[in-house]
PDB file of C-alpha atoms in Angstrom:
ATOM      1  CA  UNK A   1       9.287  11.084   3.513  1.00 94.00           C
ATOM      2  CA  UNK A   2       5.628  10.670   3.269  1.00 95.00           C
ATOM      3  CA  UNK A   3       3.953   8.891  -0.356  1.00 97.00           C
ATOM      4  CA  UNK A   4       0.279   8.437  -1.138  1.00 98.00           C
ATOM      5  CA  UNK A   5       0.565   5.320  -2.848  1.00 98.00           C
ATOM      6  CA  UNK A   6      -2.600   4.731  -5.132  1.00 98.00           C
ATOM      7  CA  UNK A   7      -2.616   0.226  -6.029  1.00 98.00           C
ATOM      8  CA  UNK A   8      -4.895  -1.239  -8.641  1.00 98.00           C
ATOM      9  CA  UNK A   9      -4.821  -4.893  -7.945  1.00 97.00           C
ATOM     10  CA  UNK A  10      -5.143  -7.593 -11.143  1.00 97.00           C
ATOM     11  CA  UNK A  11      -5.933 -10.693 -10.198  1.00 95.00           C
ATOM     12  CA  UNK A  12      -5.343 -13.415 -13.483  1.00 95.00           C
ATOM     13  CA  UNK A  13      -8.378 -15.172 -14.317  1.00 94.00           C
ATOM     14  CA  UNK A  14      -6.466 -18.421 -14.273  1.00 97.00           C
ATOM     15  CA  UNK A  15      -5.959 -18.629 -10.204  1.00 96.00           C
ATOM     16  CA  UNK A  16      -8.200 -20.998  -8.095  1.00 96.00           C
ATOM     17  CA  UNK A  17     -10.063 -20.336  -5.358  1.00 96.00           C
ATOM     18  CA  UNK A  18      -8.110 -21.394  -3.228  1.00 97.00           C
ATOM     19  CA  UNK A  19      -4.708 -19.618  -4.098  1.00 97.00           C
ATOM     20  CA  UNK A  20      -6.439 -16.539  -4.402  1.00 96.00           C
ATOM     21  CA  UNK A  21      -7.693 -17.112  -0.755  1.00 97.00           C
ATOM     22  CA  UNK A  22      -4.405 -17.974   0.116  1.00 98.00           C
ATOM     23  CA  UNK A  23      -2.695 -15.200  -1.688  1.00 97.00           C
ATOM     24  CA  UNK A  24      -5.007 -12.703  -0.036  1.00 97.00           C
ATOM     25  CA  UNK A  25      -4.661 -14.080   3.198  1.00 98.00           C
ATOM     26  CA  UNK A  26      -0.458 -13.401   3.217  1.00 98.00           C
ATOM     27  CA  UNK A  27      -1.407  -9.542   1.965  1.00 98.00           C
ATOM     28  CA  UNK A  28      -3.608  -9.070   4.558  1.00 98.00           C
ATOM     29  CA  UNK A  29      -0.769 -10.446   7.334  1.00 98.00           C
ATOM     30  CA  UNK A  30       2.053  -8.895   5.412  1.00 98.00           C
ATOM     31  CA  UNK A  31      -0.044  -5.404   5.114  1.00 98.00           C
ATOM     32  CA  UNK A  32      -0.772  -5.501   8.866  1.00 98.00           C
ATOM     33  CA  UNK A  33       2.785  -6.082   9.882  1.00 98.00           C
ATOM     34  CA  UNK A  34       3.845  -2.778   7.778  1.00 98.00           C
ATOM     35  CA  UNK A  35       0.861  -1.014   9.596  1.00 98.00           C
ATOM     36  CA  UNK A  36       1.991  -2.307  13.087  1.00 98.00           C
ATOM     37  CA  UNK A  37       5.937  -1.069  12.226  1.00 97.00           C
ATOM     38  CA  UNK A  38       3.711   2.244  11.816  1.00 96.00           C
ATOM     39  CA  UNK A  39       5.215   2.989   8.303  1.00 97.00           C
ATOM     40  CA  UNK A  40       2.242   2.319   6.989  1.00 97.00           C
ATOM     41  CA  UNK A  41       0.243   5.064   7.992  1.00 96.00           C
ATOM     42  CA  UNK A  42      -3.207   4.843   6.192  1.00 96.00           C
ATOM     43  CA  UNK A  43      -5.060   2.018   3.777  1.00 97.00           C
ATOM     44  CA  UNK A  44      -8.330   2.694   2.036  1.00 98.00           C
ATOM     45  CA  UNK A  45     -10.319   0.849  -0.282  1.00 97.00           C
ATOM     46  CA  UNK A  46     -11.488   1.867  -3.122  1.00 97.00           C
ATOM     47  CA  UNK A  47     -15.261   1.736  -3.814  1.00 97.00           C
ATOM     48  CA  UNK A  48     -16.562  -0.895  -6.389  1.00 96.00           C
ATOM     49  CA  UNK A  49     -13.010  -1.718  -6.815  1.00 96.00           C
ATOM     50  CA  UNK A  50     -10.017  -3.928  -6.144  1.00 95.00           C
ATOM     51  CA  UNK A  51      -7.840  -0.909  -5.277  1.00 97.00           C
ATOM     52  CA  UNK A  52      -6.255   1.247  -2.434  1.00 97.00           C
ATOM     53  CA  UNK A  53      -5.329   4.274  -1.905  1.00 98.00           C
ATOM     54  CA  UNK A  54      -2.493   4.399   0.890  1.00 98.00           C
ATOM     55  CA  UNK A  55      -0.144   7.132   3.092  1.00 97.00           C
ATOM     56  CA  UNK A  56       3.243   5.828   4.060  1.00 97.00           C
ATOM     57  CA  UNK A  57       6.132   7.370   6.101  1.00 96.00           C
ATOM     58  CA  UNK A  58       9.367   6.024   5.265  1.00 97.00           C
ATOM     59  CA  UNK A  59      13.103   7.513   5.596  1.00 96.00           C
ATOM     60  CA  UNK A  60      13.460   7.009   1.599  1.00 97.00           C
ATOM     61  CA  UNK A  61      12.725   5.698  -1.752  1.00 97.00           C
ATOM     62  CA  UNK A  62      13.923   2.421  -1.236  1.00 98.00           C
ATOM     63  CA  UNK A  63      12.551   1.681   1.974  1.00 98.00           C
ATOM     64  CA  UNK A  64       9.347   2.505   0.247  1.00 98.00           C
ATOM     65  CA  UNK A  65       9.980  -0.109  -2.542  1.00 98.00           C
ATOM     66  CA  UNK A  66      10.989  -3.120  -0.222  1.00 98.00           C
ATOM     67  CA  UNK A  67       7.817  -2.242   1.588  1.00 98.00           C
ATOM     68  CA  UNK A  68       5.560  -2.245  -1.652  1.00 98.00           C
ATOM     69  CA  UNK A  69       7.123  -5.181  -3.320  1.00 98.00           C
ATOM     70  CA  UNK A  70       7.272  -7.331  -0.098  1.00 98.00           C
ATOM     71  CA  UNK A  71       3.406  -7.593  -0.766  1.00 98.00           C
ATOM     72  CA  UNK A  72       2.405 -10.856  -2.309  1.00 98.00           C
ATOM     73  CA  UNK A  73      -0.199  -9.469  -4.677  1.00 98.00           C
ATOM     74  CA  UNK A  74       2.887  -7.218  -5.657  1.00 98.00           C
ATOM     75  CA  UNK A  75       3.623  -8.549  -8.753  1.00 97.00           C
ATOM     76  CA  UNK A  76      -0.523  -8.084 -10.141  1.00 97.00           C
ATOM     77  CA  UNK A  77      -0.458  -4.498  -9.008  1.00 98.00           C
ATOM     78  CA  UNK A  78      -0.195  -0.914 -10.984  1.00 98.00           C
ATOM     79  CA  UNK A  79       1.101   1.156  -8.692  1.00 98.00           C
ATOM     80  CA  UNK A  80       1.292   5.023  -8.432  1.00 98.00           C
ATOM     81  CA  UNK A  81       3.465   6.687  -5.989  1.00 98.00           C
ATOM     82  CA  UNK A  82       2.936  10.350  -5.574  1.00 98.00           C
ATOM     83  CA  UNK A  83       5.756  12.166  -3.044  1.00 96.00           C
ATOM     84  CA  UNK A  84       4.081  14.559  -0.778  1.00 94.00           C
ATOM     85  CA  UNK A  85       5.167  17.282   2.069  1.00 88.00           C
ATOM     86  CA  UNK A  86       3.166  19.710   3.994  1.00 84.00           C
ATOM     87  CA  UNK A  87       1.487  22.608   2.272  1.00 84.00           C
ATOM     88  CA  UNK A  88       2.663  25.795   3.747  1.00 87.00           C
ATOM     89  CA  UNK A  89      -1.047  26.885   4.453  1.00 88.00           C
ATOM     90  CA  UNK A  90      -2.359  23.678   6.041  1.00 82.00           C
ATOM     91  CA  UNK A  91      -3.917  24.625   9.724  1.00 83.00           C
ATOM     92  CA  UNK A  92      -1.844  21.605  10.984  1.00 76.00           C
ATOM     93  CA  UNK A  93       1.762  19.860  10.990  1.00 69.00           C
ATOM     94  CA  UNK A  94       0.586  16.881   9.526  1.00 64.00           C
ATOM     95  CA  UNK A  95      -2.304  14.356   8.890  1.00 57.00           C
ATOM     96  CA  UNK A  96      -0.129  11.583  10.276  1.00 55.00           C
TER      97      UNK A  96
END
């Protein structure tokens, strides 16, 4: 199952410098571990702001959840997952 997963990251105002270096620091190890299982197909940022816009491959739902939640910045995110499957007039299989 393939998801475009669109996250909006919301930092509270209250954190310090330093957790939020730390906090950002276990995303970025935890994100690149997902990418390296190759679930995680695709991660883009978001011009101007503290968002992605991903593509994951995953055998289900729930999969997709532990991956997503396992983030540390999971709890400050709105998240939008949007299912996807190929079009029947795309030129190729898939993008992955």
């Amino acid at each position: 199952m393939v998801y475009v997963v669109e996250m909006d990251v919301n930092i509270p105002e209250t954190w310090s410098d330093e957790k939020l270096a730390d906090v950002i620091a276990r995303e970025k190890e935890c994100s690149q571990k997902w990418q390296n299982s190759g679930k995680w197909k695709y991660l883009w940022r978001v011009a101007g702001k503290f968002s992605n816009i991903s593509v994951l491959e995953v055998e289900s739902p729930e999969e997709l959840h532990q991956i997503i939640s396992s983030l540390p910045l999971f709890p400050y995110m709105t998240i939008k997952v949007t299912s996807v499957c190929k079009h029947p007039n795309a030129l190729r299989e898939t993008i992955l």
